[in-house]
Coordinates of C-alpha atoms in Angstrom, one line a residue:
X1 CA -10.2 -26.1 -87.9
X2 CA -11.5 -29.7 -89.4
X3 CA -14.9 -29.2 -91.0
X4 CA -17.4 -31.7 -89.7
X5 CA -16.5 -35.5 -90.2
X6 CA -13.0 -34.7 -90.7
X7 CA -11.8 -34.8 -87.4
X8 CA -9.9 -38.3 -88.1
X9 CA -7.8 -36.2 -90.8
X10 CA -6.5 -33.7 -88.5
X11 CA -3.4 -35.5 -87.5
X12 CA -2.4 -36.0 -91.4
X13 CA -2.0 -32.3 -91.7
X14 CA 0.4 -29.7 -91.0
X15 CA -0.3 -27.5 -88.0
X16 CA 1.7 -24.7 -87.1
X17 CA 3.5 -25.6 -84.0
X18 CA 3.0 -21.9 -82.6
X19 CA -0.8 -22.8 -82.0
X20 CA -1.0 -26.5 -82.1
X21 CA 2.1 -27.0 -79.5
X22 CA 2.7 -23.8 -78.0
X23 CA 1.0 -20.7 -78.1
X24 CA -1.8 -19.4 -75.9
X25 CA -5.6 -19.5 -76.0
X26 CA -6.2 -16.1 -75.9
X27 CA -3.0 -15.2 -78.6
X28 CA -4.0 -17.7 -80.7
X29 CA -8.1 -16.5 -81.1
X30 CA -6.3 -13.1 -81.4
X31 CA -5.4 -14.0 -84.9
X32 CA -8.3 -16.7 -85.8
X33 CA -10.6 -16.5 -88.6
X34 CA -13.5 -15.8 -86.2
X35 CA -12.0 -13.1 -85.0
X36 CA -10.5 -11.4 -88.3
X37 CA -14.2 -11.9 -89.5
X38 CA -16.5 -11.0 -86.9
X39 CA -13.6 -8.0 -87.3
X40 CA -15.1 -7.2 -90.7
X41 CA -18.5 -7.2 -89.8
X42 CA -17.9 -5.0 -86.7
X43 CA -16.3 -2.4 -89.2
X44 CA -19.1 -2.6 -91.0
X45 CA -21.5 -1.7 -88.7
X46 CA -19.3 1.1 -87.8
X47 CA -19.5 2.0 -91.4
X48 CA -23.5 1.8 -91.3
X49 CA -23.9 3.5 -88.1
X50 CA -21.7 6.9 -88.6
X51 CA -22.8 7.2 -92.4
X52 CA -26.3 7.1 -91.0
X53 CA -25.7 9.3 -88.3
X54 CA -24.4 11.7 -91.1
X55 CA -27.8 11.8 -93.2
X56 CA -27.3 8.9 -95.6
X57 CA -30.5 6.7 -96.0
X58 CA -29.9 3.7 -93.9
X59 CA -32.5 2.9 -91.9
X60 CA -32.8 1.3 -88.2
X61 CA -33.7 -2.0 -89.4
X62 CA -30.6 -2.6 -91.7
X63 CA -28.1 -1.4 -88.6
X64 CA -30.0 -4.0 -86.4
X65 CA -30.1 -6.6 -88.8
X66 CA -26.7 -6.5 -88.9
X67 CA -26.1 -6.0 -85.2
X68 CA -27.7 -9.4 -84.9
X69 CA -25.6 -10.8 -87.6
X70 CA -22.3 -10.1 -86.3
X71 CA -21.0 -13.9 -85.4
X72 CA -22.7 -16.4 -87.2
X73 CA -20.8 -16.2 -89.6
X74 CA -21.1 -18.9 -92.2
X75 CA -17.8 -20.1 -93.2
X76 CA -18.5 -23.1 -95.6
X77 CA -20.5 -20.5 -97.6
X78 CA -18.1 -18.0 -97.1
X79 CA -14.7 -19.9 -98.3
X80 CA -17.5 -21.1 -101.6
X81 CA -17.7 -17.5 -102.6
X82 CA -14.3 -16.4 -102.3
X83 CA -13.1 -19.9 -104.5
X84 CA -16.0 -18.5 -106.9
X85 CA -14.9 -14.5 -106.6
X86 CA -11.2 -15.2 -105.8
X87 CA -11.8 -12.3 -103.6
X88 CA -11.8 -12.8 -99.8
X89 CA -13.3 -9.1 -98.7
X90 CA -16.2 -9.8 -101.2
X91 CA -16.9 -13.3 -100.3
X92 CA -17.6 -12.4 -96.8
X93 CA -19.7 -9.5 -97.8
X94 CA -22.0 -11.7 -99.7
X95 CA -21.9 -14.1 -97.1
X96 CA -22.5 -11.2 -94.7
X97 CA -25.6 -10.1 -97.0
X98 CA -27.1 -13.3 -97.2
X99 CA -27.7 -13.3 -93.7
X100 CA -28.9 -9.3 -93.8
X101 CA -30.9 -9.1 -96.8
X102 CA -32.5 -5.9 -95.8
X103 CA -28.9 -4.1 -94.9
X104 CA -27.1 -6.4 -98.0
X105 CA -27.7 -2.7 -100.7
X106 CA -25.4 -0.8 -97.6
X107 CA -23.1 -3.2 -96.5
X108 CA -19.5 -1.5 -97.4
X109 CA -21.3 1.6 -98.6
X110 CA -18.1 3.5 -100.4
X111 CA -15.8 1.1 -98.6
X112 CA -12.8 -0.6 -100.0
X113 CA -10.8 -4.4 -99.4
X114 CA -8.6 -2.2 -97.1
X115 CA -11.3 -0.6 -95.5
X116 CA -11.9 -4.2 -93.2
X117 CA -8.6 -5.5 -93.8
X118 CA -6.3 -3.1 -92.8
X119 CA -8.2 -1.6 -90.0
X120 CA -9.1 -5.4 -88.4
X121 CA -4.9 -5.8 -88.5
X122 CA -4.3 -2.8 -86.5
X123 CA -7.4 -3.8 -84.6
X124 CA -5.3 -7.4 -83.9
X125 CA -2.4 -5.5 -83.3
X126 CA -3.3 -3.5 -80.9
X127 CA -4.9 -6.3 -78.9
X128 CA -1.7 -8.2 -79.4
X129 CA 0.5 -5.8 -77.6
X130 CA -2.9 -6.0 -75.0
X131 CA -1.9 -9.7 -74.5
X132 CA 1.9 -9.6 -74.3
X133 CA 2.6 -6.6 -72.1
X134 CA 1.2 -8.0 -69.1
X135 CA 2.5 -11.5 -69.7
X136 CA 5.9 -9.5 -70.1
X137 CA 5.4 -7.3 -66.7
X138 CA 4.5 -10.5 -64.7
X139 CA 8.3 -11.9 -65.9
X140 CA 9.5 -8.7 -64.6
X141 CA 7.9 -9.4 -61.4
X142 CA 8.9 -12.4 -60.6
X143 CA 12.4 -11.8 -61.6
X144 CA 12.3 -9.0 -59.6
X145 CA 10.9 -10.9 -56.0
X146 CA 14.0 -13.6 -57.2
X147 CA 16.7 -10.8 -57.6
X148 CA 15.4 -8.6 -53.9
X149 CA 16.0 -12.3 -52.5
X150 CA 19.3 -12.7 -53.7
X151 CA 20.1 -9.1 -53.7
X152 CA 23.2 -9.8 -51.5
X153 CA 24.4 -13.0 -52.4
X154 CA 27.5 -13.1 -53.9
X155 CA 28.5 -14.9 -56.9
X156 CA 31.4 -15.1 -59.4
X157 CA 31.2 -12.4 -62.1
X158 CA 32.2 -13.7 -65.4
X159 CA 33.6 -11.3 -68.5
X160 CA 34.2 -12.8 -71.9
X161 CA 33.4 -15.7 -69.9
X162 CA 36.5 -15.9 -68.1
X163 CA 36.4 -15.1 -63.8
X164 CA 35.9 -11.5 -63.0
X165 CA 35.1 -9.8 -60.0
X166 CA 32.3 -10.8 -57.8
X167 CA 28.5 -9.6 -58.7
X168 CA 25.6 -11.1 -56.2
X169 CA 22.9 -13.0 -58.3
X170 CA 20.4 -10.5 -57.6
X171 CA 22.8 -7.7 -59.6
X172 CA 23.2 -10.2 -62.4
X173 CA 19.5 -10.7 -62.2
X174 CA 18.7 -7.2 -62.3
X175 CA 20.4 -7.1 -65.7
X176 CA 18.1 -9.1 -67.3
X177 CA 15.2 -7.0 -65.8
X178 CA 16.8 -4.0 -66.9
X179 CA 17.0 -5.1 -70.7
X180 CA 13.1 -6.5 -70.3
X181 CA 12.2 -3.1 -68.6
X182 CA 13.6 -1.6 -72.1
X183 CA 10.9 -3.6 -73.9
X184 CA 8.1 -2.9 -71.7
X185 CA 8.8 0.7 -72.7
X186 CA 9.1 -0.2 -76.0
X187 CA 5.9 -1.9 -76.2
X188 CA 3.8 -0.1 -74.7
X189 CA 4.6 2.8 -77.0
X190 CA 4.7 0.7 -80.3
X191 CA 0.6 0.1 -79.2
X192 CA 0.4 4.2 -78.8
X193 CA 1.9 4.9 -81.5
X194 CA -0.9 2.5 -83.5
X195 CA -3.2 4.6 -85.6
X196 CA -6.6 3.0 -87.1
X197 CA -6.6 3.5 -91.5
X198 CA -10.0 5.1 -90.6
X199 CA -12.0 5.6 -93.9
X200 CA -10.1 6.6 -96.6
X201 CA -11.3 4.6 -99.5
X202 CA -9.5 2.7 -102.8
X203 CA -6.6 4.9 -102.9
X204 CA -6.7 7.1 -99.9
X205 CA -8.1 10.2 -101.6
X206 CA -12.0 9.6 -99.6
X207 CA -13.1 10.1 -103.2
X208 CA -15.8 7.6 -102.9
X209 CA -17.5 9.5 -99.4
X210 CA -16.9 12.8 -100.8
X211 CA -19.3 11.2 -103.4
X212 CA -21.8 10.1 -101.0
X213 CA -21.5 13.0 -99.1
X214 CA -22.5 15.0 -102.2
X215 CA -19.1 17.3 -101.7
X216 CA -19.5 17.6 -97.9
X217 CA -15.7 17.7 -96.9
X218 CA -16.6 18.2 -93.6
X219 CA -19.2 15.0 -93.3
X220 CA -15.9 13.2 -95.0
X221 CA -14.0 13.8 -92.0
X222 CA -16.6 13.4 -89.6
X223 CA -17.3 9.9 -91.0
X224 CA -13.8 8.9 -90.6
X225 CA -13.6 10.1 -87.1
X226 CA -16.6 8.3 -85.9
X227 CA -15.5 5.0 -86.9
X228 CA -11.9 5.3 -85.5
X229 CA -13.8 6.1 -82.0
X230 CA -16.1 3.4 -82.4
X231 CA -12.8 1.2 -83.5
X232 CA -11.1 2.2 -80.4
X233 CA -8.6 4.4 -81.4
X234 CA -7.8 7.9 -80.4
X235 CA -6.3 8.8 -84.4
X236 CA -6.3 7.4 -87.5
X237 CA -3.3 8.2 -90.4
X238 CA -3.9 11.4 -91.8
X239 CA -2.8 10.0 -95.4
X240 CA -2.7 6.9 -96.3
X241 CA -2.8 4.9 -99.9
X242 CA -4.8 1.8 -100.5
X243 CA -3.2 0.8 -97.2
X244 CA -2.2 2.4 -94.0
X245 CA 2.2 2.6 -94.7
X246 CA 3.9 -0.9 -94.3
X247 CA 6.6 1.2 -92.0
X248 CA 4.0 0.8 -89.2
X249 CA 4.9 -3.1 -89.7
X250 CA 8.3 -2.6 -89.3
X251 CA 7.6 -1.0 -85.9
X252 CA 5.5 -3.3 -84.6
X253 CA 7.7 -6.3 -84.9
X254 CA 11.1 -4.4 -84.6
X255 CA 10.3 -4.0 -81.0
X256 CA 9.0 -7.8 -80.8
X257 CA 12.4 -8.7 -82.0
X258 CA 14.2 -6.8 -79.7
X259 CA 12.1 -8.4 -77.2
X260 CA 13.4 -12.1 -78.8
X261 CA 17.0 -10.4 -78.1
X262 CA 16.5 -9.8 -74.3
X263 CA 15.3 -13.1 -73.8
X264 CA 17.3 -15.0 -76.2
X265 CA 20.2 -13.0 -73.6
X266 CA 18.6 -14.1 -70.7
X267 CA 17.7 -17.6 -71.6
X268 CA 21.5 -18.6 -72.6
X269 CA 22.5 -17.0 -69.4
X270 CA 20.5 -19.2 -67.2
X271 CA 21.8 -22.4 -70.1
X272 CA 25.5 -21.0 -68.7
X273 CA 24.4 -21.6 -65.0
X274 CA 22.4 -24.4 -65.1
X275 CA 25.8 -26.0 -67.1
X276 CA 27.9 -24.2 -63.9
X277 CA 25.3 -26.2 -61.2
X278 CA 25.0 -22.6 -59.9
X279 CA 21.1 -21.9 -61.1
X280 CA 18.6 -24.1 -62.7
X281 CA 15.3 -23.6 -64.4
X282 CA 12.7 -25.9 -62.6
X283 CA 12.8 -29.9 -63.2
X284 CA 9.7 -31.4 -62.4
X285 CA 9.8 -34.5 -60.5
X286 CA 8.8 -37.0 -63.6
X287 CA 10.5 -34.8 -66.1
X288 CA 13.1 -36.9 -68.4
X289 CA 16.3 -35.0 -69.5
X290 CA 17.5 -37.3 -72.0
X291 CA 16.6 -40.5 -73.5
X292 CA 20.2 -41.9 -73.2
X293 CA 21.4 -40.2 -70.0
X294 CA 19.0 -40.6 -67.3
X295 CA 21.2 -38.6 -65.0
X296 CA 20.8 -35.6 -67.3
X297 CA 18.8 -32.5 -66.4
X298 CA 18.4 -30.4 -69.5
X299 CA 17.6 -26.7 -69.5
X300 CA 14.9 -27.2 -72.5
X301 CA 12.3 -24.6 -71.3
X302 CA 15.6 -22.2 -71.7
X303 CA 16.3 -23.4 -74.9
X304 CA 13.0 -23.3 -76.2
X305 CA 13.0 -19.7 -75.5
X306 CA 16.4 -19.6 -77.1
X307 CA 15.2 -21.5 -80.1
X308 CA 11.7 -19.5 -80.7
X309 CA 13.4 -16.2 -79.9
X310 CA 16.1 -16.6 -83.2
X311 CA 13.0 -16.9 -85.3
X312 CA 11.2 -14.1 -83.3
X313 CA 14.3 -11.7 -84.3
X314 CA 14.6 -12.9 -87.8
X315 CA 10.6 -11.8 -88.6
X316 CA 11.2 -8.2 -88.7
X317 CA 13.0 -8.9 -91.9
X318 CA 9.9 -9.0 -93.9
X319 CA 8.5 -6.1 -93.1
X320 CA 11.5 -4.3 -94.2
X321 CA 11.6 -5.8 -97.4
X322 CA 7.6 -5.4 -97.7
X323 CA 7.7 -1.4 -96.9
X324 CA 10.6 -1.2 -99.8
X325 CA 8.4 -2.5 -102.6
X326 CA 5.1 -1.2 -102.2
X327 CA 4.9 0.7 -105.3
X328 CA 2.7 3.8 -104.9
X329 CA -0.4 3.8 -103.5
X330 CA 0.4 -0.1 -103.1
X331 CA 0.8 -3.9 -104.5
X332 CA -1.0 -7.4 -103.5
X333 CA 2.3 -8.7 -102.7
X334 CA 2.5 -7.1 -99.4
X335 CA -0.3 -10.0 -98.1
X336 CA 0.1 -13.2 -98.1
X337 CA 3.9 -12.4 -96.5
X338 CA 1.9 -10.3 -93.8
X339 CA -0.7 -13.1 -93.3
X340 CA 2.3 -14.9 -92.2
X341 CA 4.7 -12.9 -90.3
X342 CA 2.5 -10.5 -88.4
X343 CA 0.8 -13.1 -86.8
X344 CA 3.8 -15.5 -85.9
X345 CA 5.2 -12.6 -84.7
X346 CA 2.9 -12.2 -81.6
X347 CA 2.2 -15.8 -81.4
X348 CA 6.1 -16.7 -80.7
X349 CA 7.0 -13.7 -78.5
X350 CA 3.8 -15.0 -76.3
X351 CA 5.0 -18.3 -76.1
X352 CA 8.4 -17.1 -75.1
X353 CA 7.1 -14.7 -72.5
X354 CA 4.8 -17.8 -71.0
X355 CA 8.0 -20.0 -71.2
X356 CA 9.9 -17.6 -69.3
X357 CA 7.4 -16.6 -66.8
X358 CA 7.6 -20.4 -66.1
X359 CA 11.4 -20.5 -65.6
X360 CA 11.4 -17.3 -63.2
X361 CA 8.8 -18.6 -61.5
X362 CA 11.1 -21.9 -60.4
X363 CA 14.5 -20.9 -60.6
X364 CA 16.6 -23.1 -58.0
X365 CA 19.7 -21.4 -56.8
X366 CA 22.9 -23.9 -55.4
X367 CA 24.4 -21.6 -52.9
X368 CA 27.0 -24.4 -51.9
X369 CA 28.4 -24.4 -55.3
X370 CA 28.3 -21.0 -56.2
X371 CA 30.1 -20.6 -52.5
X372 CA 32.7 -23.4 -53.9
X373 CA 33.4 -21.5 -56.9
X374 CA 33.9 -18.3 -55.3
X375 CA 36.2 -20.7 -53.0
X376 CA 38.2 -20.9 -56.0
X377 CA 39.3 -17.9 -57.5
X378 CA 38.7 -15.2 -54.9
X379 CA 42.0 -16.1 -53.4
X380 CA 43.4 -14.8 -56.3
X381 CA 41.3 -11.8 -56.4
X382 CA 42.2 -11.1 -52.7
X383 CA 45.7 -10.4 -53.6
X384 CA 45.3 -6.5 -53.6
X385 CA 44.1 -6.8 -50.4
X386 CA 46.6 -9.1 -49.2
X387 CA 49.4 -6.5 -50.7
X388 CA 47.8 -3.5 -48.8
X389 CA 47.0 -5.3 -45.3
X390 CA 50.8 -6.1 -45.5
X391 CA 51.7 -2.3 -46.2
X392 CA 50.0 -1.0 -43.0
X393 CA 51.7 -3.8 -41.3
X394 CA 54.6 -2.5 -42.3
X395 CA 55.8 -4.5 -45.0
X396 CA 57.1 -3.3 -48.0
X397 CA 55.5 -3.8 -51.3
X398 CA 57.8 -4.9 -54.2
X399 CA 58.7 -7.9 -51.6
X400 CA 55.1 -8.6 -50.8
X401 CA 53.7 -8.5 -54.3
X402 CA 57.0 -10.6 -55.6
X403 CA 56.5 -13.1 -52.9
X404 CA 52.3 -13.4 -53.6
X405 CA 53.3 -13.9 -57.3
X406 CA 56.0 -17.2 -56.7
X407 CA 53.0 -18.7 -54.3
X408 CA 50.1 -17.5 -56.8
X409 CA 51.9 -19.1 -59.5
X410 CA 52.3 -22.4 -57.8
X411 CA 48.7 -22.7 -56.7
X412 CA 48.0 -22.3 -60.2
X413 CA 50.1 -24.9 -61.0
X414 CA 48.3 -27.1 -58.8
X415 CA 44.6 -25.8 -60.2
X416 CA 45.7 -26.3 -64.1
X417 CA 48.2 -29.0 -64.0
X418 CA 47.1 -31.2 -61.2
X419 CA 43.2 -30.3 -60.8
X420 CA 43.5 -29.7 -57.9
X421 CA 42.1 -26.8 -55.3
X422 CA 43.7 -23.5 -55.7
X423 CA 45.7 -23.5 -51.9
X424 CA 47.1 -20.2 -52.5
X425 CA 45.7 -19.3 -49.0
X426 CA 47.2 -22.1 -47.2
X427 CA 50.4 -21.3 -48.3
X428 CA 50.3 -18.0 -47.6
X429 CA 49.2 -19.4 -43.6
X430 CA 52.4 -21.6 -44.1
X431 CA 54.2 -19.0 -45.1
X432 CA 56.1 -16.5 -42.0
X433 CA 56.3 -13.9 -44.1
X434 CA 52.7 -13.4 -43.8
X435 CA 52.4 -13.8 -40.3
X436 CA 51.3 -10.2 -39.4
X437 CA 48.2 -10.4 -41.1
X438 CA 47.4 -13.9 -40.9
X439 CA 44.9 -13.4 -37.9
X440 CA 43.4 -11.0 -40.7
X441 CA 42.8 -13.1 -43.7
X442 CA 38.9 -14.2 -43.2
X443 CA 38.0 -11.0 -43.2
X444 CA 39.9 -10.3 -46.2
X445 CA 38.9 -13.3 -47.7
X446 CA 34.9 -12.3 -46.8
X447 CA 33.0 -12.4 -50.3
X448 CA 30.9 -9.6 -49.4
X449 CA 33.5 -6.8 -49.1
X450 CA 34.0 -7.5 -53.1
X451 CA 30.7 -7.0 -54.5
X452 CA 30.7 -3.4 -53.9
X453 CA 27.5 -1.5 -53.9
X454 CA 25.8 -4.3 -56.1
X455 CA 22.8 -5.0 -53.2
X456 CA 22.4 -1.4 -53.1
X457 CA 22.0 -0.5 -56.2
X458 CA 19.8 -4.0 -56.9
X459 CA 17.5 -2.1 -53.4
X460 CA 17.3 1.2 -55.7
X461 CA 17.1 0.4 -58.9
X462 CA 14.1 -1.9 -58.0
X463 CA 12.6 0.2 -56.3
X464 CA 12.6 3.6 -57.9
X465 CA 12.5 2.0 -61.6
X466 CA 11.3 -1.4 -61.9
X467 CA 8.3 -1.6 -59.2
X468 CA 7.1 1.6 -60.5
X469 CA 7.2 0.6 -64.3
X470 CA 4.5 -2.5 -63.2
X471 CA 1.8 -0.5 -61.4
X472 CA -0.3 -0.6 -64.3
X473 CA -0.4 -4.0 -64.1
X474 CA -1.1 -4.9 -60.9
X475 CA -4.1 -6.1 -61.3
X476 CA -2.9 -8.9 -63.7
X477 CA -0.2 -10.2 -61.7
X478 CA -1.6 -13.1 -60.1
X479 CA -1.4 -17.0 -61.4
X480 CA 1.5 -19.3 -62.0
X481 CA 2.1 -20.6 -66.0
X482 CA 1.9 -24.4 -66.3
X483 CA 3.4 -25.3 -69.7
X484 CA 1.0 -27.6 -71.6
X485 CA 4.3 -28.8 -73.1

């Protein structure tokens, strides 16, 4: 943020585009300095309160002094001291002081650096994972209200890219919700498994309290259990070094990769549609899809997901190399690299989520083409069928399948060669041979006898998994996204 009177400069320096272009309100404040500060002082109130409550001499009037201190925080002053100190935790607890002059002598009483910093990052974790699982379970929803619509509508399956048997587009659909189910689960128990540092002190050994506590293991413990419950958390780490283990980084944004991965899927899936006329993502009505082209209508809310969801996936890799080189009890080169990746981390797998909620909420399906496609190459697929109805008619099959391959390969000739429309079922109605089961062929031919059980398993899997997987989030469902840009 400018300080006052330089607004004007703003423009002439770099902004992250996660916040300045993207990123939510409520993602972005999640990892401000206001709220990593007023962080601090929160922690060490909590610090104030349960060594009081434990017999040290801190009085009522230095725990409300603080209490009343807890968000003005002055940050000119602040960012003074720590170019004075080089030393950000001790910056802000003079600044914190110089507002508490009676509570300055106990402000982070036996504490150290870590004490504030690493519990305020698992703090801002936690309240990360708060943000982005129901943003995820709302994409779930709506993809699921899109695939029960189109639960029985069928639609050309596609392996290795290539024509396969028929799918309906609320089967496909139900792929992609099956992969973001994955990551709900995975989310939700990456913020479980979160544990606050707790108080622990320089190099996890609670020396310092034991100290204070004049040998009184049991206070020790006591102390650090109060402040995890007034943190929020149900356990802290049972040993820890300075920090709380880097490993608990590579959890936390493993599972945000993986995330990246199911919608990087998902995203390039709908970019294959939308390139097929099948499905597009929604085109508002002055939108422009290329400068050049007029007539164009690009998929770029798609491949903005696709685009922020590579860098998404490529984050975890600094944790990883992080955890491997923390020597001991632990180095200062862990923090500037976490400054940086923890919270783009949350910020782009918000953005994506938001991005996609948007698509799923507008996804236009073209039944005509997707009919006109089917058109194409089911005739082809129908030959089985065509072979079988023959048999009961009492045909024979080495003559039937020899005479469905001369006319197969000459409507392919006429699909490759000539681009023209596969008429291998008009010469088979040409052709007497067929004439026994030619009063049968739309009912071969129907779309719906080959897509198998795919509306009933979209029905159960729906309703036995997916709708019961969002009932925690009911309550947070509501309200479309409207991307800002």
């Amino acid at each position: 943020m400018a300080a006052p009177g330089e607004e004007q400069d703003v423009m002439a320096r770099y902004r992250s585009p996660l916040v300045s272009r993207y990123a939510s309100a409520e993602m972005a404040y999640n990892f401000s300095e206001r709220k990593k500060f007023s962080t601090w002082r929160r922690l060490w109130l909590y610090l104030a309160q349960a060594e009081k409550s434990l017999g040290l001499s801190i009085t009522d009037e230095q725990i409300r002094e603080m209490e009343s201190n807890l968000d003005n925080i002055d940050f000119k002053m602040a960012a003074e001291e720590e170019k004075k100190l080089r030393h950000d935790v001790m910056a802000h607890v003079h600044t914190f002081a110089h507002c508490c002059p009676k509570a300055a002598a106990i402000i982070h009483l036996g504490a150290t650096s870590c004490y504030v910093g690493d519990n305020t990052d698992l703090i801002v974790l936690r309240d990360g994972f708060n943000l982005l699982l129901p943003k995820l379970a709302r994409v779930i929803s709506r993809l699921a209200d899109f695939a029960e619509k189109y639960a029985d509508m069928p639609a050309l399956g596609f392996t290795h890219y290539q024509p396969a048997q028929l799918t309906t587009v609320g089967k496909r659909c139900c792929l992609w919700i099956q992969d973001l189910c994955m990551d709900l689960q995975n989310l939700e128990r990456a913020r479980d498994d979160l544990r606050f540092r707790g108080v622990k002190g320089t190099t996890g050994t609670q020396a310092s309290f034991l100290q204070l506590f004049e040998g009184d293991h049991s206070k020790v413990e006591e102390l650090d259990r109060l402040v995890t419950e007034k943190a929020g958390f149900k356990r802290a780490y049972m040993v820890t070094g300075q920090t709380y283990s880097r490993k608990v980084d590579i959890g936390v944004l493993a599972v945000l990769a993986s995330l990246g991965a199911s919608i990087h899927k998902i995203c390039t899936d709908i970019r294959l549609l939308a390139n097929l006329k099948e499905i597009e993502e929604p085109f508002e009505k002055d939108q422009i899809g290329s400068s050049a082209m007029p007539y164009k209508r690009n998929p770029m809310r798609s491949e903005r997901c696709c685009s922020l969801a590579r860098h998404l996936m490529t984050l975890v890799m600094d944790p990883l190399q992080t955890a491997a080189v923390q020597w001991f009890e632990r180095t200062l080169d862990d923090s500037a690299n976490r400054r940086v990746c923890l919270a783009e981390a949350f910020l782009t797998a918000d953005i994506i989520l938001s991005t996609l909620q948007n698509v799923s909420e507008g996804l236009v399906v073209y039944p005509k083409v997707i009919e006109r496609r089917i058109r194409q190459e089911l005739p082809f697929m129908a030959t089985e069928n065509i072979i079988m109805a023959m048999v009961k008619a009492g045909g024979n099959r080495q003559d039937c399948h020899e005479k469905i391959r001369v006319l197969s390969q000459q409507a392919a000739a006429v699909v490759k060669q000539e681009g023209g429309d596969n008429d291998f079922i008009a010469r088979v109605r040409a052709d007497p041979y067929f004439s026994p089961i030619h009063k049968h062929l739309e009912s071969l031919l129907d779309p719906s006898s080959f897509t198998g059980r795919a509306p009933q398993q979209v029905a159960k899997f729906l309703k036995e998994e997916v709708r019961p997987a969002l009932i925690p989030y009911q309550s947070k469902m509501g309200g479309k996204v409207e991307l800002a840009l």
